[in-house]
Coordinates of C-alpha atoms and ligand atoms in Angstrom, one line a residue:
M429 CA 14.7 3.6 -25.4
A430 CA 14.9 1.8 -22.1
V431 CA 12.0 2.4 -19.6
P432 CA 12.6 1.6 -15.9
L433 CA 9.9 -0.2 -14.0
F434 CA 9.7 2.8 -11.6
D435 CA 11.4 6.1 -11.3
T436 CA 11.5 8.2 -8.1
A437 CA 14.4 10.4 -9.0
T438 CA 12.8 12.4 -11.8
A439 CA 9.9 13.7 -9.6
L440 CA 12.4 14.6 -6.8
A441 CA 14.9 16.4 -9.0
P442 CA 13.1 19.8 -8.8
L443 CA 12.8 19.5 -5.0
R444 CA 16.6 19.0 -4.5
G445 CA 17.1 22.4 -2.9
E446 CA 14.2 22.1 -0.5
L447 CA 15.2 18.5 0.4
H448 CA 18.7 19.7 1.1
D449 CA 17.4 22.5 3.3
A450 CA 15.1 20.1 5.2
L451 CA 17.9 17.6 5.9
L452 CA 20.3 20.3 7.1
R453 CA 17.6 22.0 9.2
T454 CA 17.0 18.7 11.0
A455 CA 20.7 18.0 11.5
D456 CA 21.2 21.5 12.9
G457 CA 18.1 21.2 15.1
G458 CA 19.7 18.2 16.9
A459 CA 16.3 16.6 17.8
F460 CA 16.4 13.3 16.0
I461 CA 13.6 11.2 17.6
L462 CA 9.9 12.3 17.9
G463 CA 10.8 16.0 17.5
P464 CA 9.2 18.9 15.6
E465 CA 9.4 17.3 12.1
V466 CA 7.5 14.2 13.0
G467 CA 4.9 16.2 14.9
A468 CA 4.5 18.6 11.9
F469 CA 4.4 15.8 9.4
E470 CA 1.7 13.9 11.4
Q471 CA -0.5 17.0 11.4
E472 CA 0.1 17.7 7.7
F473 CA -0.5 14.1 6.7
A474 CA -3.7 13.7 8.7
G475 CA -4.9 17.0 7.2
W476 CA -4.2 15.9 3.7
L477 CA -5.8 12.5 4.2
G478 CA -8.9 13.8 6.0
A479 CA -8.4 11.8 9.1
R480 CA -8.2 13.0 12.7
H481 CA -4.9 11.4 13.6
A482 CA -1.7 10.2 11.9
V483 CA 1.0 8.6 14.0
G484 CA 4.5 8.1 12.4
V485 CA 6.0 4.7 12.9
A486 CA 9.2 2.9 11.7
N487 CA 7.8 1.2 8.6
G488 CA 4.6 -0.1 7.0
T489 CA 4.9 -3.6 8.4
E490 CA 5.2 -2.7 12.1
A491 CA 2.4 -0.2 11.4
I492 CA 0.1 -3.2 10.7
T493 CA 1.2 -5.1 13.8
I494 CA 0.7 -2.0 16.0
A495 CA -2.6 -1.1 14.5
L496 CA -3.9 -4.7 15.1
R497 CA -2.7 -4.5 18.7
A498 CA -4.5 -1.2 19.2
L499 CA -7.7 -2.9 17.9
G500 CA -7.2 -5.5 20.7
V501 CA -6.1 -8.4 18.4
G502 CA -4.1 -11.0 20.4
P503 CA -3.5 -14.7 21.0
G504 CA -6.4 -16.9 20.0
D505 CA -7.9 -14.4 17.5
E506 CA -8.0 -14.7 13.8
V507 CA -7.5 -11.9 11.3
V508 CA -8.7 -12.2 7.7
V509 CA -6.2 -11.0 5.1
P510 CA -5.9 -11.5 1.3
S511 CA -3.2 -13.8 0.0
F512 CA -2.7 -11.8 -3.2
T513 CA -0.7 -9.0 -1.6
F514 CA 2.8 -8.1 -0.5
W515 CA 4.0 -10.7 2.1
A516 CA 4.1 -8.1 4.9
S517 CA 0.3 -7.6 5.0
A518 CA 0.0 -11.1 6.5
E519 CA 3.5 -11.4 8.1
A520 CA 2.4 -8.6 10.5
I521 CA -0.3 -10.7 12.1
P522 CA 1.5 -13.5 13.9
P523 CA 3.6 -11.0 16.0
T524 CA 0.3 -10.1 17.7
G525 CA -0.3 -13.7 18.7
A526 CA -3.2 -14.0 16.2
T527 CA -3.6 -16.3 13.2
P528 CA -3.8 -15.1 9.6
V529 CA -6.8 -16.5 7.7
F530 CA -6.5 -16.1 4.0
C531 CA -9.3 -14.9 1.7
D532 CA -9.6 -14.6 -2.1
V533 CA -9.9 -11.4 -4.2
D534 CA -12.0 -10.1 -7.0
P535 CA -10.6 -11.0 -10.4
E536 CA -11.2 -7.5 -11.8
T537 CA -10.1 -5.2 -9.0
M538 CA -7.6 -7.7 -7.5
C539 CA -8.9 -6.5 -4.1
V540 CA -10.9 -8.3 -1.4
T541 CA -14.7 -8.0 -1.5
A542 CA -17.4 -8.4 1.2
E543 CA -18.1 -11.9 -0.3
T544 CA -14.5 -13.1 -0.2
V545 CA -14.0 -11.8 3.3
K546 CA -17.3 -13.4 4.6
A547 CA -16.2 -16.8 3.2
A548 CA -13.2 -16.7 5.6
L549 CA -15.0 -15.6 8.8
T550 CA -15.2 -17.8 11.9
P551 CA -16.4 -17.1 15.4
R552 CA -12.8 -16.3 16.3
T553 CA -12.4 -13.6 13.6
K554 CA -11.4 -10.4 15.4
A555 CA -10.5 -8.0 12.5
V556 CA -10.2 -7.8 8.7
I557 CA -7.2 -6.5 6.8
V558 CA -8.2 -4.9 3.5
V559 CA -5.4 -4.2 1.1
H560 CA -5.8 -1.4 -1.4
L561 CA -3.7 -3.4 -3.9
F562 CA -1.6 -1.6 -6.5
G563 CA -3.4 1.7 -5.6
N564 CA -6.9 0.4 -6.3
V565 CA -9.6 0.9 -3.6
A566 CA -11.2 -2.0 -1.8
P567 CA -14.9 -1.7 -0.7
V568 CA -14.2 -0.9 3.0
A569 CA -17.7 0.5 3.9
E570 CA -19.4 -2.6 2.5
I571 CA -17.1 -4.9 4.3
R572 CA -17.6 -3.1 7.6
R573 CA -21.4 -3.1 7.1
E574 CA -21.6 -6.8 6.1
T575 CA -19.2 -8.2 8.7
G576 CA -19.7 -5.9 11.6
L577 CA -15.9 -6.3 12.3
P578 CA -13.2 -3.6 12.6
V579 CA -11.4 -3.1 9.3
L580 CA -7.7 -2.2 9.0
E581 CA -6.8 -0.7 5.7
D582 CA -3.4 -1.6 4.4
A583 CA -3.0 1.6 2.3
A584 CA 0.8 1.1 1.7
Q585 CA 0.2 1.2 -2.1
A586 CA -2.6 3.7 -2.2
A587 CA -1.3 7.1 -1.1
G588 CA -3.1 9.6 -3.4
S589 CA -5.9 7.3 -4.6
T590 CA -9.4 8.8 -4.2
L591 CA -12.9 7.5 -3.9
T592 CA -15.5 9.9 -5.5
A593 CA -19.2 9.8 -5.6
D594 CA -19.4 11.3 -9.1
G595 CA -16.2 9.9 -10.6
D596 CA -14.6 13.3 -10.7
P597 CA -11.2 13.1 -9.1
T598 CA -11.2 16.9 -8.4
H599 CA -14.1 16.3 -6.0
P600 CA -12.5 13.7 -3.7
I601 CA -14.9 12.6 -1.0
A602 CA -12.6 10.2 0.7
R603 CA -9.1 8.7 0.5
P604 CA -8.0 5.2 1.3
G605 CA -6.5 5.4 4.8
A606 CA -9.6 7.3 6.1
L607 CA -12.3 4.8 5.1
G608 CA -12.1 2.2 7.9
D609 CA -11.4 2.0 11.6
I610 CA -7.6 2.3 11.3
A611 CA -5.2 2.3 8.4
T612 CA -1.5 1.9 7.7
F613 CA 0.9 3.5 5.2
S614 CA 4.4 2.7 4.2
F615 CA 6.9 5.4 3.1
Y616 CA 9.4 2.9 1.7
P617 CA 11.3 4.8 -1.0
S618 CA 9.5 3.4 -4.0
K619 CA 6.0 3.9 -2.6
N620 CA 3.8 6.8 -4.0
L621 CA 5.0 8.9 -1.1
G622 CA 8.5 7.6 -0.2
G623 CA 11.2 8.7 2.2
F624 CA 15.0 8.3 2.0
G625 CA 14.8 5.0 4.0
D626 CA 12.1 3.2 6.0
G627 CA 9.1 4.9 7.4
G628 CA 5.3 4.4 8.0
A629 CA 2.2 5.8 9.6
I630 CA -1.0 4.7 11.2
T631 CA -4.1 6.8 10.6
T632 CA -7.5 6.8 12.4
N633 CA -10.5 9.0 13.3
D634 CA -10.7 7.3 16.7
D635 CA -9.1 9.3 19.5
A636 CA -8.7 6.2 21.8
L637 CA -7.1 4.1 19.0
A638 CA -4.7 6.9 18.2
E639 CA -3.7 7.2 21.9
R640 CA -3.0 3.5 22.1
V641 CA -1.0 3.6 18.9
R642 CA 1.2 6.4 20.3
T643 CA 1.8 4.4 23.4
L644 CA 2.6 1.2 21.6
R645 CA 5.1 2.8 19.2
F646 CA 7.0 4.1 22.3
H647 CA 7.6 0.9 24.3
G648 CA 4.1 0.9 25.7
S649 CA 4.6 4.1 27.6
A650 CA 2.9 7.5 27.3
D651 CA 5.3 9.3 29.7
K652 CA 8.6 7.3 29.6
V653 CA 8.1 6.6 33.3
D654 CA 5.3 4.1 33.5
Y655 CA 5.2 1.2 31.0
V656 CA 1.6 0.1 30.7
E657 CA 2.0 -2.7 28.2
I658 CA 4.6 -4.5 26.1
G659 CA 5.1 -2.2 23.1
Y660 CA 7.6 -1.5 20.3
N661 CA 10.4 0.8 19.5
S662 CA 8.8 1.9 16.2
R663 CA 9.1 5.5 15.4
L664 CA 9.2 7.5 12.2
D665 CA 12.5 9.4 12.4
E666 CA 13.0 13.1 12.1
L667 CA 15.1 13.0 8.9
Q668 CA 12.4 10.9 7.1
A669 CA 9.7 13.2 8.4
A670 CA 11.5 16.2 7.1
V671 CA 11.9 14.6 3.7
L672 CA 8.3 13.6 3.6
R673 CA 7.1 17.1 4.4
V674 CA 8.9 18.4 1.3
Q675 CA 7.1 15.8 -0.8
L676 CA 3.6 15.8 0.6
P677 CA 2.4 19.0 -1.2
H678 CA 3.2 17.3 -4.5
L679 CA 1.5 14.0 -3.8
N680 CA -1.8 15.0 -5.4
A681 CA -0.1 16.0 -8.6
W682 CA 1.9 12.8 -8.7
A683 CA -1.2 10.8 -8.0
A684 CA -3.0 12.6 -10.9
H685 CA -0.1 11.7 -13.2
R686 CA -0.3 8.0 -12.2
A687 CA -4.1 8.0 -12.8
A688 CA -3.6 9.8 -16.2
S689 CA -0.9 7.2 -17.1
H690 CA -3.6 4.5 -17.0
V691 CA -5.6 6.5 -19.6
R692 CA -2.4 6.9 -21.7
Y693 CA -1.8 3.2 -21.6
H694 CA -5.3 2.7 -22.8
R695 CA -4.9 5.2 -25.7
A696 CA -1.6 3.6 -26.7
G697 CA -3.5 0.3 -27.2
I698 CA -2.5 -1.8 -24.2
D699 CA -6.0 -3.2 -23.9
E700 CA -5.6 -5.0 -27.3
L701 CA -2.5 -6.9 -26.0
V702 CA -3.1 -7.7 -22.3
Q703 CA -5.8 -7.3 -19.7
P704 CA -5.3 -3.8 -18.1
P705 CA -6.1 -3.1 -14.5
V706 CA -9.7 -2.3 -13.6
A707 CA -10.5 0.6 -11.2
A708 CA -13.0 -0.2 -8.5
P709 CA -16.4 1.6 -8.8
D710 CA -16.1 5.3 -7.9
A711 CA -12.3 5.0 -7.5
T712 CA -9.5 7.0 -9.1
P713 CA -6.5 4.9 -8.3
A714 CA -3.1 6.5 -8.1
W715 CA -1.7 3.3 -9.6
H716 CA 1.4 2.4 -7.5
L717 CA 2.1 -0.5 -9.8
Y718 CA 0.6 -0.9 -13.3
V719 CA -0.3 -4.6 -13.1
V720 CA -1.8 -6.2 -16.2
R721 CA -2.7 -9.8 -16.9
S722 CA -1.7 -12.2 -19.7
P723 CA -1.6 -16.0 -20.1
R724 CA 1.9 -15.3 -21.4
A725 CA 3.0 -13.3 -18.4
D726 CA 6.4 -15.0 -17.9
E727 CA 7.3 -14.7 -21.6
L728 CA 6.4 -11.0 -21.5
V729 CA 8.5 -10.4 -18.4
A730 CA 11.6 -12.0 -20.0
G731 CA 11.0 -10.4 -23.4
L732 CA 10.4 -6.9 -22.0
Q733 CA 13.5 -7.1 -19.9
E734 CA 15.5 -8.2 -23.0
R735 CA 14.3 -5.0 -24.7
G736 CA 15.3 -2.8 -21.7
I737 CA 11.7 -2.4 -20.4
G738 CA 11.2 -2.8 -16.7
A739 CA 8.7 -5.6 -16.0
R740 CA 8.2 -8.1 -13.3
A741 CA 5.7 -10.3 -11.5
Y742 CA 5.5 -9.3 -7.8
Y743 CA 3.4 -12.1 -6.3
R744 CA 4.0 -15.2 -8.4
T745 CA 3.8 -17.3 -5.2
P746 CA 0.9 -15.9 -3.3
V747 CA 1.3 -15.4 0.5
H748 CA -0.7 -18.5 1.6
R749 CA 1.6 -20.8 -0.5
Q750 CA 4.8 -19.4 1.1
A751 CA 6.4 -22.0 3.5
P752 CA 6.1 -20.1 6.8
M753 CA 2.3 -19.7 6.4
A754 CA 1.7 -23.5 6.3
V755 CA 1.6 -23.7 10.1
F756 CA -1.4 -21.4 10.1
Q757 CA -3.3 -23.7 7.7
P758 CA -3.1 -27.1 9.5
D759 CA -6.1 -28.6 7.6
G760 CA -4.6 -27.8 4.2
L761 CA -3.8 -24.6 2.3
A762 CA -6.7 -22.2 1.7
D763 CA -8.6 -22.8 -1.6
L764 CA -8.2 -19.4 -3.4
P765 CA -8.7 -20.0 -7.1
V766 CA -8.8 -16.3 -8.2
T767 CA -5.6 -15.6 -6.2
D768 CA -3.8 -18.6 -7.9
E769 CA -5.0 -17.4 -11.3
L770 CA -3.8 -13.8 -10.7
A771 CA -0.5 -15.1 -9.3
R772 CA 0.1 -17.0 -12.5
T773 CA -0.9 -14.3 -15.0
H774 CA 0.0 -10.9 -13.5
L775 CA 2.9 -8.7 -14.4
A776 CA 3.8 -5.1 -13.7
L777 CA 4.6 -2.6 -16.4
P778 CA 6.5 0.7 -15.9
I779 CA 4.6 3.5 -14.1
S780 CA 5.8 6.5 -12.1
A781 CA 4.8 10.1 -11.2
T782 CA 6.7 11.3 -14.2
I783 CA 6.4 8.6 -16.9
T784 CA 6.0 10.2 -20.3
E785 CA 3.6 9.5 -23.2
E786 CA 6.7 8.5 -25.3
Q787 CA 7.8 6.0 -22.6
I788 CA 4.3 4.5 -22.4
A789 CA 4.2 4.2 -26.3
E790 CA 7.6 2.5 -26.1
V791 CA 6.3 0.0 -23.5
V792 CA 3.2 -0.8 -25.4
G793 CA 5.2 -1.3 -28.6
A794 CA 7.5 -3.7 -26.8
V795 CA 4.6 -5.7 -25.4
G796 CA 3.3 -6.0 -28.9
D797 CA 6.7 -7.1 -30.2
V798 CA 7.1 -9.8 -27.6
L799 CA 3.6 -11.2 -28.1
A800 CA 4.1 -11.2 -31.9
G801 CA 7.5 -12.9 -31.7
Ligands
PLP1215 C1 5.3 -2.0 1.2 C2 4.1 -2.7 1.7 C3 4.0 -3.0 3.1 C4 5.2 -2.9 4.0 O1 5.7 -1.7 4.2 P1 7.3 -1.5 4.7 O2 7.4 -0.1 4.9 O3 8.2 -2.0 3.6 O4 7.4 -2.3 5.9 C5 2.8 -3.6 3.6 N1 1.8 -3.9 2.8 C6 1.8 -3.6 1.5 C7 0.6 -3.9 0.6 C8 3.0 -3.0 0.9 O5 3.0 -2.7 -0.4

């Protein structure tokens, strides 16, 4: 039995009628930019998240650039960012005029820690980007407390993850995206909450930051008459908002399935073959990618693909080692031993909001086969 690396279609199939209606409703309404669907989605998303504001933007990458600008980041500033992440977490910094400074991650959670961030601070550090990688939850409160700097959460992979005091996911006390000063989401189709194209959002509890974000996404203007700063044309569009509104009520159930899949992988014996992901303390990750580690990662990817099992390494060359980032490291590349080790040994196994116990057993069996062969 072939098992795909991810599967968005199965979860959406029962919503086909509602999606159809939402798309036609938007087309018939004739308001395609910043109309009623985006306004309603922003309210519903903020309400679900537990944040005061959500602002829809064009994608998760521009969301980071705009959120940094709203924090006042600009030329001459430095922004600390992990290197073990999707390229865009760091790529979004130079368009503000600031310089990315790369930090290492924790070998267990694969997320930044207060220690790894502090090692990258200089007097020019203006903000910290914390990535909730693969759906795990980075220690935002601790990083804010220990650095005194504004923290931007890149929550692109963590929609639906929760942070609980008692470890009970039915008592969520907070969600990534509402832990720091400002946060960003991506609604790229394969994300935990994905549209039918590009989309993103910026969330915050700060009224002034939300206002500045709203201005920045519309050319630096609040009223389309006066242009108060150089901004962006970066809006979530109505069709995407309509699609996302149909899906949002299902996100918690999809997230719970992703979390339960981790337990199912464990029961199926994945731990005896490779190193499984490790949830941060008090976190119930809605694993976006199910990333395990093995010294034989490359062999596993090839062997699993041969057997029809989706598998791949996402960040084999970490961001700080990609050619365009050399210019920001004039004294030599950052020394990030954990990042380099994770880059070499990680691989993603199939996970989705609907992956079955049989599919997980198939994956674990195939992992065992490849390693035995
Ligand atoms: C997907 C992703 C982004 C970028 O989102 P886009 O909507 O594709 O621009 C940024 N950061 C992380 C960690 C991501 O996974």
